[in-house]
Coordinates of C-alpha atoms in Angstrom, one line a residue:
X28 CA 137.5 264.9 381.0
X29 CA 138.4 261.5 382.5
X30 CA 141.6 260.9 384.4
X31 CA 143.3 257.5 383.9
X32 CA 146.2 256.1 385.9
X33 CA 148.6 254.3 383.6
X34 CA 150.2 251.4 385.5
X35 CA 153.4 250.1 383.7
X36 CA 155.0 246.8 384.7
X37 CA 158.6 246.1 383.6
X38 CA 160.1 242.6 383.4
X39 CA 162.0 241.3 386.4
X40 CA 165.1 239.9 384.7
X41 CA 168.4 241.2 383.4
X42 CA 168.7 243.7 380.6
X43 CA 165.1 245.1 380.8
X44 CA 166.0 248.7 381.7
X45 CA 166.1 251.4 379.0
X46 CA 167.4 254.9 378.3
X47 CA 164.9 255.4 375.5
X48 CA 161.9 257.6 375.7
X49 CA 158.5 255.8 375.6
X50 CA 155.3 257.6 375.1
X51 CA 151.7 256.3 375.3
X52 CA 148.5 257.4 373.6
X53 CA 145.0 256.2 374.3
X54 CA 143.0 254.9 371.3
X55 CA 139.2 254.6 371.1
X56 CA 136.3 254.9 368.7
X57 CA 136.6 258.7 368.9
X58 CA 140.3 258.9 367.9
X59 CA 143.6 259.2 369.6
X60 CA 144.7 261.1 372.7
X61 CA 147.8 263.3 373.0
X62 CA 151.0 261.3 373.7
X63 CA 152.0 261.0 377.4
X64 CA 155.7 260.4 378.1
X65 CA 156.4 257.4 380.4
X66 CA 159.4 257.5 382.7
X67 CA 161.8 260.3 383.6
X68 CA 165.3 261.5 382.7
X69 CA 167.9 258.9 382.8
X70 CA 167.7 255.1 383.0
X71 CA 164.0 254.2 383.4
X72 CA 161.8 251.1 383.6
X73 CA 164.0 249.2 386.1
X74 CA 163.7 245.5 386.7
X75 CA 160.4 244.4 388.2
X76 CA 159.3 248.0 388.8
X77 CA 155.7 249.1 388.5
X78 CA 155.4 252.8 387.7
X79 CA 152.4 255.0 387.3
X80 CA 151.4 258.1 385.2
X81 CA 148.2 260.1 384.9
X82 CA 146.6 260.7 381.5
X83 CA 143.7 263.1 380.8
X84 CA 141.4 262.2 377.9
X85 CA 137.8 262.4 376.8
X86 CA 138.2 259.0 375.0
X87 CA 136.7 255.7 376.0
X88 CA 139.9 253.7 375.3
X89 CA 140.0 250.2 374.0
X90 CA 143.6 250.2 372.8
X91 CA 147.0 251.7 373.7
X92 CA 149.7 253.0 371.3
X93 CA 153.3 252.8 372.6
X94 CA 155.8 255.0 370.8
X95 CA 159.5 254.3 371.5
X96 CA 162.0 257.1 370.6
X97 CA 165.7 256.6 371.0
X98 CA 167.3 259.0 373.4
X99 CA 170.9 258.0 372.7
X100 CA 173.2 257.1 369.8
X101 CA 173.1 253.5 371.1
X102 CA 169.4 252.7 371.5
X103 CA 168.5 250.0 373.9
X104 CA 165.4 247.9 374.5
X105 CA 162.7 247.8 377.2
X106 CA 160.8 244.7 378.1
X107 CA 157.2 245.7 378.8
X108 CA 155.3 243.1 380.8
X109 CA 151.9 244.7 381.1
X110 CA 150.0 248.0 381.1
X111 CA 146.9 248.8 383.0
X112 CA 144.5 251.8 382.7
X113 CA 142.8 252.5 386.1
X114 CA 139.7 254.7 386.2
X115 CA 137.9 255.7 389.4
X116 CA 134.5 254.7 387.8
X117 CA 135.3 251.5 385.9
X118 CA 137.2 248.2 386.4
X119 CA 140.9 248.3 385.3
X120 CA 141.6 247.7 381.7
X121 CA 144.5 245.2 381.1
X122 CA 146.9 245.3 378.2
X123 CA 149.3 242.3 378.3
X124 CA 152.5 242.9 376.4
X125 CA 155.4 240.6 377.3
X126 CA 157.7 241.8 374.6
X127 CA 160.6 244.1 373.9
X128 CA 160.3 247.6 372.5
X129 CA 163.2 249.1 370.6
X130 CA 163.5 251.5 367.7
X131 CA 160.9 254.0 366.6
X132 CA 157.9 252.1 365.4
X133 CA 154.7 252.2 367.3
X134 CA 153.1 249.2 369.0
X135 CA 149.4 249.0 369.4
X136 CA 147.9 246.9 372.2
X137 CA 144.2 246.0 372.3
X138 CA 142.6 245.6 375.6
X139 CA 142.9 242.0 376.9
X140 CA 139.2 241.3 377.0
X141 CA 138.6 243.0 373.6
X142 CA 139.7 239.9 371.9
X143 CA 137.9 239.3 368.6
X144 CA 138.1 241.7 365.7
X145 CA 135.0 240.6 363.6
X146 CA 134.2 244.0 362.2
X147 CA 136.5 247.0 361.9
X148 CA 134.4 249.3 364.0
X149 CA 137.2 251.0 365.8
X150 CA 139.3 254.0 364.9
X151 CA 141.2 253.5 361.6
X152 CA 144.5 253.8 363.4
X153 CA 143.7 250.7 365.5
X154 CA 142.6 248.8 362.4
X155 CA 145.8 249.6 360.5
X156 CA 148.1 248.8 363.4
X157 CA 146.4 246.0 365.2
X158 CA 148.5 243.3 363.5
X159 CA 151.8 245.2 363.6
X160 CA 153.0 243.9 366.9
X161 CA 155.8 242.2 365.1
X162 CA 157.1 245.5 363.7
X163 CA 158.6 246.1 367.0
X164 CA 162.0 244.6 367.7
X165 CA 161.6 241.4 369.7
X166 CA 164.3 240.2 372.0
X167 CA 163.0 236.6 372.1
X168 CA 165.5 235.3 374.5
X169 CA 163.7 236.9 377.4
X170 CA 160.3 236.1 376.0
X171 CA 160.3 233.0 378.2
X172 CA 160.5 235.1 381.4
X173 CA 163.4 235.1 383.8
X174 CA 165.6 232.7 381.9
X175 CA 169.2 233.9 381.8
X176 CA 170.8 231.5 379.3
X177 CA 169.3 232.0 375.9
X178 CA 170.0 233.2 372.3
X179 CA 168.7 236.7 371.6
X180 CA 166.9 237.1 368.3
X181 CA 166.2 240.7 367.3
X182 CA 164.3 241.3 364.1
X183 CA 162.0 243.8 362.6
X184 CA 159.3 241.6 361.1
X185 CA 158.8 237.9 360.7
X186 CA 159.1 236.8 357.1
X187 CA 158.7 233.3 355.6
X188 CA 161.7 231.7 353.9
X189 CA 162.3 228.4 352.0
X190 CA 165.1 226.5 353.7
X191 CA 165.0 223.4 351.4
X192 CA 162.6 222.4 348.6
X193 CA 159.6 220.5 349.9
X194 CA 160.0 221.5 353.5
X195 CA 157.6 223.7 355.5
X196 CA 158.6 227.3 355.1
X197 CA 160.4 228.7 358.1
X198 CA 161.5 231.9 359.8
X199 CA 163.7 234.1 357.5
X200 CA 166.8 234.1 359.8
X201 CA 168.7 236.4 357.3
X202 CA 166.8 239.3 358.8
X203 CA 168.0 238.6 362.3
X204 CA 170.3 241.4 363.6
X205 CA 171.7 239.0 366.1
X206 CA 171.6 235.3 365.5
X207 CA 173.2 233.7 368.3
X208 CA 174.1 235.6 371.5
X209 CA 174.2 233.4 374.5
X210 CA 174.1 234.8 378.0
X211 CA 175.3 232.6 380.8
X212 CA 175.9 233.1 384.5
X213 CA 175.5 231.3 387.8
X214 CA 171.7 231.4 387.5
X215 CA 171.7 229.2 384.4
X216 CA 171.3 225.8 386.2
X217 CA 168.7 227.3 388.5
X218 CA 166.6 228.7 385.7
X219 CA 166.8 225.5 383.7
X220 CA 165.8 223.5 386.7
X221 CA 168.9 221.3 387.0
X222 CA 169.5 221.9 390.7
X223 CA 166.0 220.6 391.5
X224 CA 166.8 217.4 389.7
X225 CA 169.8 216.2 391.8
X226 CA 169.6 212.4 392.0
X227 CA 167.3 212.1 389.0
X228 CA 170.2 210.5 387.2
X229 CA 169.5 207.3 389.1
X230 CA 166.5 206.7 386.9
X231 CA 168.8 207.1 383.9
X232 CA 171.2 204.6 385.4
X233 CA 168.3 202.1 385.9
X234 CA 167.1 202.6 382.3
X235 CA 170.7 202.2 380.9
X236 CA 171.1 199.0 382.9
X237 CA 167.8 197.6 381.7
X238 CA 168.7 198.3 378.1
X239 CA 172.2 196.9 378.4
X240 CA 170.6 193.7 379.8
X241 CA 167.8 193.3 377.3
X242 CA 168.8 195.1 374.1
X243 CA 169.2 191.8 372.2
X244 CA 165.8 190.4 373.3
X245 CA 163.1 190.2 370.7
X246 CA 160.5 191.4 373.1
X247 CA 162.5 194.5 374.0
X248 CA 163.2 195.2 370.3
X249 CA 159.4 195.0 369.5
X250 CA 158.5 197.1 372.5
X251 CA 160.4 200.1 371.1
X252 CA 157.8 200.4 368.3
X253 CA 155.2 200.8 371.0
X254 CA 156.8 202.8 373.7
X255 CA 160.1 203.9 372.4
X256 CA 161.0 207.2 370.8
X257 CA 159.2 206.5 367.6
X258 CA 155.8 204.9 368.5
X259 CA 154.0 206.2 365.5
X260 CA 155.0 203.8 362.6
X261 CA 153.5 200.5 363.7
X262 CA 150.2 199.6 362.0
X263 CA 147.9 196.6 361.8
X264 CA 148.7 194.4 358.8
X265 CA 145.7 192.7 357.2
X266 CA 147.5 191.9 354.0
X267 CA 151.2 191.6 353.3
X268 CA 152.7 194.1 350.8
X269 CA 153.5 192.5 347.5
X270 CA 157.2 193.3 348.0
X271 CA 157.4 191.5 351.4
X272 CA 156.8 187.9 350.4
X273 CA 156.6 186.2 353.8
X274 CA 155.1 182.7 353.6
X275 CA 153.2 180.6 356.1
X276 CA 156.1 178.1 356.1
X277 CA 158.5 180.8 357.2
X278 CA 156.6 181.9 360.2
X279 CA 154.2 179.0 361.2
X280 CA 156.5 177.8 364.0
X281 CA 156.4 181.4 365.5
X282 CA 152.6 181.8 365.3
X283 CA 151.8 178.7 367.5
X284 CA 149.8 175.6 366.8
X285 CA 146.3 175.7 365.3
X286 CA 146.7 178.9 363.4
X287 CA 148.2 180.1 360.1
X288 CA 149.6 183.3 358.6
X289 CA 146.3 184.0 356.8
X290 CA 144.3 183.6 360.0
X291 CA 146.7 185.9 362.0
X292 CA 146.3 188.6 359.3
X293 CA 142.8 189.1 360.6
X294 CA 144.1 191.3 363.4
X295 CA 147.2 189.8 365.1
X296 CA 150.0 190.9 362.8
X297 CA 151.6 194.4 362.6
X298 CA 153.9 196.0 360.2
X299 CA 156.6 198.7 360.5
X300 CA 157.6 200.0 357.1
X301 CA 160.6 202.3 356.6
X302 CA 160.0 202.7 352.9
X303 CA 160.7 206.4 353.2
X304 CA 164.4 205.6 353.1
X305 CA 164.3 203.6 349.9
X306 CA 166.5 205.1 347.1
X307 CA 168.0 207.9 349.2
X308 CA 171.6 208.5 348.4
X309 CA 173.9 207.6 351.3
X310 CA 176.4 210.1 352.7
X311 CA 180.1 209.8 353.2
X312 CA 181.9 209.4 356.5
X313 CA 185.7 209.5 356.3
X314 CA 185.4 209.3 352.5
X315 CA 183.5 206.0 352.6
X316 CA 179.8 205.7 351.3
X317 CA 177.5 204.5 354.0
X318 CA 174.7 201.9 353.8
X319 CA 171.1 202.9 354.3
X320 CA 168.5 200.1 354.8
X321 CA 164.8 200.6 354.1
X322 CA 163.4 197.6 356.0
X323 CA 160.0 196.1 356.6
X324 CA 159.4 194.4 359.9
X325 CA 156.5 192.0 360.6
X326 CA 155.4 191.6 364.2
X327 CA 153.0 189.3 365.9
X328 CA 150.9 189.6 369.1
X329 CA 148.7 186.7 370.2
X330 CA 145.0 187.6 370.7
X331 CA 145.3 187.0 374.4
X332 CA 147.5 190.1 374.7
X333 CA 150.9 188.5 375.0
X334 CA 154.2 190.2 374.2
X335 CA 154.6 191.7 370.7
X336 CA 157.4 189.9 368.9
X337 CA 159.2 190.3 365.5
X338 CA 158.8 187.3 363.2
X339 CA 160.3 188.5 359.9
X340 CA 162.6 191.3 358.7
X341 CA 163.5 192.3 355.1
X342 CA 166.1 195.0 354.9
X343 CA 165.2 196.6 351.6
X344 CA 162.0 197.2 349.6
X345 CA 162.8 195.1 346.5
X346 CA 162.7 191.3 347.2
X347 CA 165.2 189.0 345.6
X348 CA 168.2 186.7 346.2
X349 CA 170.2 189.6 347.5
X350 CA 167.5 190.8 349.8
X351 CA 166.5 187.8 352.0
X352 CA 163.8 187.7 354.6
X353 CA 165.5 187.2 358.0
X354 CA 163.7 185.1 360.7
X355 CA 164.3 184.4 364.4
X356 CA 165.2 180.9 363.4
X357 CA 168.3 182.2 361.5
X358 CA 171.6 182.2 363.2
X359 CA 171.8 184.4 366.3
X360 CA 174.3 186.7 364.6
X361 CA 172.2 187.2 361.4
X362 CA 169.0 187.9 363.3
X363 CA 170.7 190.3 365.6
X364 CA 172.3 192.2 362.7
X365 CA 169.0 192.4 360.9
X366 CA 167.4 193.9 364.0
X367 CA 170.3 196.3 364.4
X368 CA 169.8 197.6 360.8
X369 CA 166.1 198.1 361.6
X370 CA 167.1 200.2 364.6
X371 CA 169.5 202.2 362.5
X372 CA 166.7 203.0 360.0
X373 CA 164.3 203.7 362.9
X374 CA 166.8 206.4 364.1
X375 CA 166.8 208.2 360.8
X376 CA 163.0 208.2 360.4
X377 CA 162.5 209.1 364.0
X378 CA 165.0 212.0 364.1
X379 CA 164.1 213.5 360.7
X380 CA 160.4 212.9 360.3
X381 CA 158.7 212.1 363.6
X382 CA 160.8 214.5 365.6
X383 CA 162.2 217.3 363.4
X384 CA 159.4 217.6 360.9
X385 CA 156.3 216.7 362.9
X386 CA 157.2 218.6 366.0
X387 CA 160.0 221.2 365.4
X388 CA 159.3 222.4 361.9
X389 CA 155.5 222.2 362.1
X390 CA 155.4 224.0 365.5
X391 CA 157.5 226.8 363.9
X392 CA 154.9 227.2 361.2
X393 CA 152.2 227.6 363.8
X394 CA 154.3 230.1 365.7
X395 CA 155.1 232.3 362.7
X396 CA 151.5 232.4 361.5
X397 CA 150.3 233.1 365.0
X398 CA 152.6 236.1 365.4
X399 CA 152.0 237.4 361.9
X400 CA 148.3 237.1 361.8
X401 CA 146.9 237.3 365.3
X402 CA 147.0 240.4 367.6
X403 CA 148.2 239.7 371.1
X404 CA 144.7 240.2 372.6
X405 CA 143.2 237.5 370.4
X406 CA 142.2 234.4 372.5
X407 CA 143.9 232.1 370.1
X408 CA 147.2 234.0 370.4
X409 CA 146.9 233.9 374.2
X410 CA 146.1 230.2 374.1
X411 CA 149.0 229.2 371.9
X412 CA 151.8 231.6 372.7
X413 CA 153.1 229.6 375.8
X414 CA 153.6 226.6 373.4
X415 CA 156.1 228.5 371.2
X416 CA 158.7 229.4 373.7
X417 CA 162.2 229.0 372.2
X418 CA 160.9 227.2 369.1
X419 CA 162.5 229.8 366.8
X420 CA 165.8 229.6 368.7
X421 CA 166.2 225.9 368.7
X422 CA 165.1 225.5 365.0
X423 CA 167.4 228.3 363.8
X424 CA 170.3 226.9 365.6
X425 CA 169.6 223.4 364.3
X426 CA 169.4 224.6 360.7
X427 CA 172.5 226.6 361.0
X428 CA 174.7 224.1 363.0
X429 CA 173.4 220.6 362.5
X430 CA 172.7 220.8 358.8
X431 CA 175.8 222.6 357.6
X432 CA 178.2 220.8 355.4
X433 CA 180.7 218.9 357.6
X434 CA 178.4 219.3 360.6
X435 CA 177.2 216.8 363.1
X436 CA 174.7 215.2 360.8
X437 CA 177.3 214.7 358.1
X438 CA 179.6 213.1 360.6
X439 CA 177.2 210.8 362.4
X440 CA 174.4 209.7 360.0
X441 CA 174.4 207.4 357.0
X442 CA 172.5 209.9 354.9
X443 CA 174.5 213.1 355.5
X444 CA 172.8 216.5 355.7
X445 CA 171.5 216.5 352.2
X446 CA 170.1 213.0 352.4
X447 CA 168.4 213.8 355.7
X448 CA 166.8 217.0 354.3
X449 CA 165.5 214.9 351.4
X450 CA 164.1 212.4 353.9
X451 CA 162.3 215.3 355.7
X452 CA 160.9 216.4 352.3
X453 CA 159.6 212.9 351.7
X454 CA 158.0 212.9 355.1
X455 CA 156.3 216.2 354.2
X456 CA 154.7 214.7 351.1
X457 CA 152.8 212.1 353.2
X458 CA 152.1 214.3 356.2
X459 CA 148.4 214.8 356.8
X460 CA 146.1 216.5 359.2
X461 CA 144.7 213.2 360.3
X462 CA 148.2 212.0 361.1
X463 CA 148.7 215.0 363.4
X464 CA 145.5 214.3 365.3
X465 CA 146.2 211.5 367.7
X466 CA 142.8 209.8 367.8
X467 CA 142.6 209.7 363.9
X468 CA 146.2 208.6 363.7
X469 CA 145.6 205.6 365.9
X470 CA 142.4 204.7 364.1
X471 CA 144.0 204.9 360.7
X472 CA 146.9 202.6 361.9
X473 CA 144.4 200.1 363.4
X474 CA 146.2 199.9 366.7
X475 CA 143.3 200.4 369.1
X476 CA 143.5 196.8 370.3
X477 CA 147.3 196.5 370.5
X478 CA 148.2 195.5 374.1
X479 CA 150.8 197.3 376.2
X480 CA 150.7 200.4 374.0
X481 CA 151.3 203.0 376.7
X482 CA 152.0 205.8 374.2
X483 CA 148.5 205.3 372.9
X484 CA 146.8 205.1 376.3
X485 CA 148.7 208.0 377.9
X486 CA 148.5 210.1 374.7
X487 CA 144.7 209.8 374.5
X488 CA 144.4 211.0 378.1
X489 CA 146.5 214.0 377.3
X490 CA 144.7 214.7 374.1
X491 CA 141.3 214.6 375.9
X492 CA 142.5 216.9 378.6
X493 CA 143.9 219.4 376.1
X494 CA 140.7 219.2 374.0
X495 CA 138.5 219.9 377.0
X496 CA 140.7 222.8 378.0
X497 CA 140.6 224.3 374.5
X498 CA 136.9 223.8 374.3
X499 CA 136.3 225.6 377.6
X500 CA 138.5 228.6 376.4
X501 CA 136.9 228.8 372.9
X502 CA 133.3 228.7 374.4
X503 CA 134.1 231.9 376.3
X504 CA 134.9 233.9 373.2
X505 CA 133.0 232.2 370.4
X506 CA 129.3 231.8 371.2
X507 CA 128.4 230.1 367.9
X508 CA 129.8 228.7 364.7
X509 CA 129.2 231.9 362.9
X510 CA 131.6 233.8 365.2
X511 CA 134.3 231.4 364.1
X512 CA 133.7 231.7 360.3
X513 CA 133.4 235.5 360.6
X514 CA 136.7 236.0 362.5
X515 CA 138.8 237.5 359.7
X516 CA 142.0 237.3 361.7
X517 CA 141.4 233.6 362.4
X518 CA 140.7 232.8 358.8
X519 CA 143.9 234.6 357.6
X520 CA 145.8 232.7 360.2
X521 CA 144.7 229.2 359.1
X522 CA 145.1 230.1 355.5
X523 CA 148.7 231.1 356.0
X524 CA 149.4 227.9 357.9
X525 CA 148.0 225.9 354.9
X526 CA 150.0 227.9 352.3
X527 CA 153.3 228.4 354.0
X528 CA 153.5 225.4 356.4
X529 CA 151.8 222.8 354.2
X530 CA 152.8 224.3 350.9
X531 CA 149.2 224.6 349.7
X532 CA 148.9 220.8 349.3
X533 CA 145.2 219.9 349.4
X534 CA 146.1 216.2 349.8
X535 CA 147.4 217.0 353.3
X536 CA 143.8 217.6 354.5
X537 CA 144.9 220.8 356.4
X538 CA 141.9 223.1 356.5
X539 CA 142.0 226.4 354.5
X540 CA 139.3 227.8 356.7
X541 CA 137.6 227.1 360.0
X542 CA 133.8 227.1 359.9
X543 CA 132.6 225.7 363.2
X544 CA 133.5 225.6 366.8
X545 CA 134.5 222.0 366.6
X546 CA 136.8 222.7 363.6
X547 CA 138.6 225.3 365.7
X548 CA 138.8 223.2 368.8
X549 CA 140.3 220.2 367.0
X550 CA 142.8 222.4 365.1
X551 CA 144.0 224.1 368.3
X552 CA 144.1 220.8 370.2
X553 CA 146.3 219.4 367.4
X554 CA 148.7 222.4 367.6
X555 CA 149.1 222.2 371.4
X556 CA 149.4 218.4 371.5
X557 CA 152.1 218.3 368.8
X558 CA 154.0 221.3 370.4
X559 CA 154.0 219.7 373.8
X560 CA 153.0 216.1 374.5
X561 CA 154.0 214.6 371.1
X562 CA 157.4 216.3 371.3
X563 CA 157.8 215.0 374.8
X564 CA 157.0 211.4 373.6
X565 CA 159.8 211.7 371.0
X566 CA 162.3 213.8 372.8
X567 CA 162.5 215.4 376.3
X568 CA 161.3 218.3 378.3
X569 CA 162.0 221.7 379.9
X570 CA 158.8 223.6 381.0
X571 CA 155.8 221.5 382.0
X572 CA 152.6 221.3 380.0
X573 CA 150.0 223.6 381.5
X574 CA 152.4 226.2 382.7
X575 CA 151.3 229.8 382.0
X576 CA 153.9 232.1 383.5
X577 CA 152.7 235.2 381.6
X578 CA 149.2 236.4 382.3
X579 CA 147.9 236.8 378.8
X580 CA 144.4 235.8 379.8
X581 CA 143.1 238.6 382.1
X582 CA 139.5 237.5 382.5
X583 CA 138.4 235.2 385.3
X584 CA 136.7 232.6 383.1
X585 CA 139.8 231.5 381.2
X586 CA 141.8 231.5 384.4
X587 CA 139.4 229.0 385.8
X588 CA 139.8 226.9 382.7
X589 CA 143.6 226.9 383.1
X590 CA 143.2 225.8 386.7
X591 CA 140.9 223.0 385.7
X592 CA 143.3 221.9 383.0
X593 CA 146.2 221.8 385.5
X594 CA 144.1 219.8 387.9
X595 CA 143.3 217.2 385.2
X596 CA 147.0 216.9 384.3
X597 CA 147.8 216.2 387.9
X598 CA 145.3 213.4 388.0
X599 CA 146.6 211.9 384.7
X600 CA 150.1 212.0 386.2
X601 CA 149.0 210.1 389.3
X602 CA 147.2 207.5 387.2
X603 CA 150.3 207.0 385.0
X604 CA 152.6 206.7 388.0
X605 CA 150.3 204.1 389.6
X606 CA 150.2 202.1 386.3
X607 CA 154.0 202.2 386.0
X608 CA 154.5 200.5 389.4
X609 CA 153.5 197.2 387.7
X610 CA 155.8 197.6 384.7
X611 CA 159.4 196.3 384.4
X612 CA 160.2 199.3 382.2
X613 CA 158.0 202.2 383.2
X614 CA 156.7 204.4 380.4
X615 CA 157.1 208.0 381.6
X616 CA 157.4 210.1 378.3
X617 CA 153.7 211.2 378.5
X618 CA 153.5 211.7 382.2
X619 CA 152.6 215.4 382.5
X620 CA 155.5 215.8 384.9
X621 CA 157.8 215.1 381.9
X622 CA 155.9 217.0 379.1
X623 CA 157.3 220.3 378.2
X624 CA 155.0 223.2 377.2
X625 CA 156.8 223.9 373.9
X626 CA 159.3 222.6 371.4
X627 CA 162.3 224.0 373.2
X628 CA 165.1 221.5 372.8

């Protein structure tokens, strides 16, 4: 008969204590031990408290079963941080939890180092319950640690839902018992980090002053396609689209002496095409229909690496007398208005496709599939879970508030909420796996030689750092390609992403299975990059990339990989800051100091 000490750690923030009875059973290949009640009479599991209980068992445990049982008419929840089994003869066994228990359904935790479930060689109870960690009520607000201001989502099981035809499926918010409960107190600014940023508004003032001074300049206009909030549309132009009939006579004075339009098409011309907007029905503001342009912009950069400059703009996709090509040689007012309409279209595509679809909605897909298909001890779950903090919250709030009839989008955009959703659906039709993988995206757009493209340069450094980190973690748990292809949990996970997130569209190139180590590393790198760095490049940040406040990885090897990853990010940040010293307008969006760990805002 072995004696185990059960060490129970409770979260250290508000609302974690519970009146409910919690019992624990040890699970192993031989079966299940008798339940052991944790806690005592009254309010147990106080904030930050570590309590201990003894358990006698002949089992060699590799899993724990937690069994909540309400002790009152008004059941409450308990946030379990971690459990440990301590034996006099063996090293401690770690069972990371980091979730709320409420209700009566059991939660099974597999041991932290017992990560992969290649063959169901354990007790049938473990096999049947290993994926049911979502069948416990989650209070997601506190999932992010000691944050006090948050919505609380409590639900029984994550289900997929279709929000709008053609969009990635999302969390079924109809099952949420509590949609939006916000807790706020004096700790809010502390927890969100505002007090540590006193004085940072001076950078914002400098940026605003720079924009106010240069917003009409062609060079600044063009630079926004490189290092603004939507740096993913510009592509090298080797042949003009048939519906953009720019001639040599139009642009020859802008190209310089001794060259021609045809010669510059060999690698010095770039195109930004907002054709996704063509034909969308405009919305109404104050009862008046709005105008939606679908422009094409031709830009030129001399081979010596001079500034990128716009040389022609057409505001709609069908050429004709009512759709002229605007040139810098036109009147100052006409040229400025043409550029302004381009910026208006850029806003719509940026907000609805680059930002909302390709970071928010896609990250939610990864989060739901991860929490439905992977047990908490799985290395992929541990690797990805920090990058999903608050993604459910912000997306559900956005769908409920921003896209409602008469909401902010109806009041402030030319498309209205229905037109914007249709734009997202159009973006979904052309979204591909390659477009989500930065190195492939850049290669497909032909922008490797484009000068002063800081988004590209900084993004590739971040991609490389994430890829090395992911590779180091994966090598710990997957010794060969076969271990990837035989991981049934992993294969179910990627299949669900393909079917629910990318709607089973084979043209997307999203894999339906992962066969090799390289397949897995690239797929995970893509998820982390788009849930952190890419979102930072097109939005703003809260928790820094590389932050792992919850200890999901309990072994020493992955902890060393995390430390190496964090060190690499520090070096990248220093390199970027040194580069920025020589720029009139520093590019900081992909400085790791400004990259949040998840899509949280």
